[in-house]
Amino acid sequence: MSVRRTIDNNEEAKIRPSKRYQSFVTAAAGHCELSFIEKYVRNYITREVRNISELEDAKEFGKYLLRMKDKNQNFSFELELKVDQSIKTAFWADVTSRATCEYFRDVISFDTTYNTCKNNLVFGYFVWVIYHGQSSLLGCALMKNVDIQTFKWLFEGWLHFIGGNASEDILIDHCATMQRVIEASMPTTIHWWYI
């Protein structure tokens, strides 16, 4: 238990796993005196410590979305959790996004190429480019996997959010999976790949 507490405390302090293990070696006066190896420390961190952090993040994110909904009843979100209560997929947008889509739904862009967060969730966002080169954020998404089921869930949620009226054109990155889902869920929308 003391080793686990030490690992947990070191994780909070952002001390690298190799340094953590070396501290145990030094305290035990050598490798031979330890009943575990560095790989076990790394596995524990990945399995226990970071998993708890991911679950706490999911819980706090859910609370944040509910607070946003309390502040503005027109704020819209959908959150799908995995069996272990970590985030599987999430989508959120506010009322100004819906109004923008009602008036200017001709061309939007959906991009997932930005990056992943510390919980290995892919960030995606819907954007509309205004006539003067300015952009307007329409909605955001977090996805654990970028597969057909996830994109289907996301685009169906998007269509529901904008009242079922798909845009005329959508710009997407080079993702064949996303292309297939758009063709199936928004058959009248023309999709374009951007470079």
JSON list of N, CA, C and O in Angstrom, two decimals, residues 3 7 20-21 24-25 28 31-41:
[
{"chain": "A", "resi": 3, "resn": "VAL", "atom": "N", "xyz": [3.79, 1.63, -1.34]},
{"chain": "A", "resi": 3, "resn": "VAL", "atom": "CA", "xyz": [4.33, 1.80, -2.69]},
{"chain": "A", "resi": 3, "resn": "VAL", "atom": "C", "xyz": [3.28, 2.44, -3.58]},
{"chain": "A", "resi": 3, "resn": "VAL", "atom": "O", "xyz": [3.56, 3.37, -4.33]},
{"chain": "A", "resi": 7, "resn": "ILE", "atom": "N", "xyz": [3.48, 6.01, -5.49]},
{"chain": "A", "resi": 7, "resn": "ILE", "atom": "CA", "xyz": [3.28, 6.14, -6.95]},
{"chain": "A", "resi": 7, "resn": "ILE", "atom": "C", "xyz": [2.20, 7.17, -7.23]},
{"chain": "A", "resi": 7, "resn": "ILE", "atom": "O", "xyz": [2.35, 8.03, -8.10]},
{"chain": "A", "resi": 20, "resn": "ARG", "atom": "N", "xyz": [10.60, 7.39, -10.39]},
{"chain": "A", "resi": 20, "resn": "ARG", "atom": "CA", "xyz": [9.86, 6.76, -9.28]},
{"chain": "A", "resi": 20, "resn": "ARG", "atom": "C", "xyz": [10.47, 5.41, -8.94]},
{"chain": "A", "resi": 20, "resn": "ARG", "atom": "O", "xyz": [10.70, 5.10, -7.77]},
{"chain": "A", "resi": 21, "resn": "TYR", "atom": "N", "xyz": [10.71, 4.63, -9.99]},
{"chain": "A", "resi": 21, "resn": "TYR", "atom": "CA", "xyz": [11.27, 3.30, -9.76]},
{"chain": "A", "resi": 21, "resn": "TYR", "atom": "C", "xyz": [12.66, 3.41, -9.12]},
{"chain": "A", "resi": 21, "resn": "TYR", "atom": "O", "xyz": [12.98, 2.66, -8.19]},
{"chain": "A", "resi": 24, "resn": "PHE", "atom": "N", "xyz": [12.54, 3.78, -5.45]},
{"chain": "A", "resi": 24, "resn": "PHE", "atom": "CA", "xyz": [12.28, 2.51, -4.75]},
{"chain": "A", "resi": 24, "resn": "PHE", "atom": "C", "xyz": [13.55, 1.66, -4.67]},
{"chain": "A", "resi": 24, "resn": "PHE", "atom": "O", "xyz": [13.82, 1.04, -3.65]},
{"chain": "A", "resi": 25, "resn": "VAL", "atom": "N", "xyz": [14.33, 1.64, -5.74]},
{"chain": "A", "resi": 25, "resn": "VAL", "atom": "CA", "xyz": [15.59, 0.89, -5.77]},
{"chain": "A", "resi": 25, "resn": "VAL", "atom": "C", "xyz": [16.54, 1.43, -4.71]},
{"chain": "A", "resi": 25, "resn": "VAL", "atom": "O", "xyz": [17.15, 0.68, -3.94]},
{"chain": "A", "resi": 28, "resn": "ALA", "atom": "N", "xyz": [15.37, 0.57, -1.20]},
{"chain": "A", "resi": 28, "resn": "ALA", "atom": "CA", "xyz": [15.51, -0.86, -0.88]},
{"chain": "A", "resi": 28, "resn": "ALA", "atom": "C", "xyz": [16.96, -1.33, -0.93]},
{"chain": "A", "resi": 28, "resn": "ALA", "atom": "O", "xyz": [17.24, -2.50, -0.68]},
{"chain": "A", "resi": 31, "resn": "HIS", "atom": "N", "xyz": [18.16, -3.47, -6.71]},
{"chain": "A", "resi": 31, "resn": "HIS", "atom": "CA", "xyz": [17.09, -4.11, -7.48]},
{"chain": "A", "resi": 31, "resn": "HIS", "atom": "C", "xyz": [16.67, -5.44, -6.88]},
{"chain": "A", "resi": 31, "resn": "HIS", "atom": "O", "xyz": [15.49, -5.79, -6.91]},
{"chain": "A", "resi": 32, "resn": "CYS", "atom": "N", "xyz": [17.62, -6.19, -6.38]},
{"chain": "A", "resi": 32, "resn": "CYS", "atom": "CA", "xyz": [17.35, -7.55, -5.89]},
{"chain": "A", "resi": 32, "resn": "CYS", "atom": "C", "xyz": [16.40, -7.55, -4.70]},
{"chain": "A", "resi": 32, "resn": "CYS", "atom": "O", "xyz": [15.72, -8.54, -4.44]},
{"chain": "A", "resi": 33, "resn": "GLU", "atom": "N", "xyz": [16.35, -6.46, -3.97]},
{"chain": "A", "resi": 33, "resn": "GLU", "atom": "CA", "xyz": [15.51, -6.38, -2.77]},
{"chain": "A", "resi": 33, "resn": "GLU", "atom": "C", "xyz": [14.06, -6.03, -3.07]},
{"chain": "A", "resi": 33, "resn": "GLU", "atom": "O", "xyz": [13.22, -6.11, -2.18]},
{"chain": "A", "resi": 34, "resn": "LEU", "atom": "N", "xyz": [13.76, -5.63, -4.32]},
{"chain": "A", "resi": 34, "resn": "LEU", "atom": "CA", "xyz": [12.39, -5.26, -4.70]},
{"chain": "A", "resi": 34, "resn": "LEU", "atom": "C", "xyz": [11.64, -6.47, -5.23]},
{"chain": "A", "resi": 34, "resn": "LEU", "atom": "O", "xyz": [12.22, -7.35, -5.87]},
{"chain": "A", "resi": 35, "resn": "SER", "atom": "N", "xyz": [10.36, -6.49, -4.99]},
{"chain": "A", "resi": 35, "resn": "SER", "atom": "CA", "xyz": [9.52, -7.60, -5.48]},
{"chain": "A", "resi": 35, "resn": "SER", "atom": "C", "xyz": [8.83, -7.23, -6.79]},
{"chain": "A", "resi": 35, "resn": "SER", "atom": "O", "xyz": [7.94, -7.93, -7.24]},
{"chain": "A", "resi": 36, "resn": "PHE", "atom": "N", "xyz": [9.24, -6.13, -7.41]},
{"chain": "A", "resi": 36, "resn": "PHE", "atom": "CA", "xyz": [8.64, -5.69, -8.67]},
{"chain": "A", "resi": 36, "resn": "PHE", "atom": "C", "xyz": [9.70, -5.01, -9.52]},
{"chain": "A", "resi": 36, "resn": "PHE", "atom": "O", "xyz": [10.76, -4.63, -9.03]},
{"chain": "A", "resi": 37, "resn": "ILE", "atom": "N", "xyz": [9.37, -4.88, -10.81]},
{"chain": "A", "resi": 37, "resn": "ILE", "atom": "CA", "xyz": [10.29, -4.22, -11.75]},
{"chain": "A", "resi": 37, "resn": "ILE", "atom": "C", "xyz": [9.65, -2.92, -12.24]},
{"chain": "A", "resi": 37, "resn": "ILE", "atom": "O", "xyz": [8.47, -2.65, -11.96]},
{"chain": "A", "resi": 38, "resn": "GLU", "atom": "N", "xyz": [10.42, -2.14, -12.98]},
{"chain": "A", "resi": 38, "resn": "GLU", "atom": "CA", "xyz": [9.94, -0.83, -13.44]},
{"chain": "A", "resi": 38, "resn": "GLU", "atom": "C", "xyz": [8.68, -0.96, -14.30]},
{"chain": "A", "resi": 38, "resn": "GLU", "atom": "O", "xyz": [7.77, -0.13, -14.23]},
{"chain": "A", "resi": 39, "resn": "LYS", "atom": "N", "xyz": [8.60, -2.02, -15.08]},
{"chain": "A", "resi": 39, "resn": "LYS", "atom": "CA", "xyz": [7.42, -2.22, -15.94]},
{"chain": "A", "resi": 39, "resn": "LYS", "atom": "C", "xyz": [6.14, -2.32, -15.11]},
{"chain": "A", "resi": 39, "resn": "LYS", "atom": "O", "xyz": [5.09, -1.83, -15.52]},
{"chain": "A", "resi": 40, "resn": "TYR", "atom": "N", "xyz": [6.22, -2.94, -13.93]},
{"chain": "A", "resi": 40, "resn": "TYR", "atom": "CA", "xyz": [5.04, -3.05, -13.07]},
{"chain": "A", "resi": 40, "resn": "TYR", "atom": "C", "xyz": [4.58, -1.67, -12.59]},
{"chain": "A", "resi": 40, "resn": "TYR", "atom": "O", "xyz": [3.39, -1.42, -12.47]},
{"chain": "A", "resi": 41, "resn": "VAL", "atom": "N", "xyz": [5.55, -0.80, -12.32]},
{"chain": "A", "resi": 41, "resn": "VAL", "atom": "CA", "xyz": [5.23, 0.57, -11.91]},
{"chain": "A", "resi": 41, "resn": "VAL", "atom": "C", "xyz": [4.50, 1.28, -13.05]},
{"chain": "A", "resi": 41, "resn": "VAL", "atom": "O", "xyz": [3.47, 1.91, -12.85]}
]
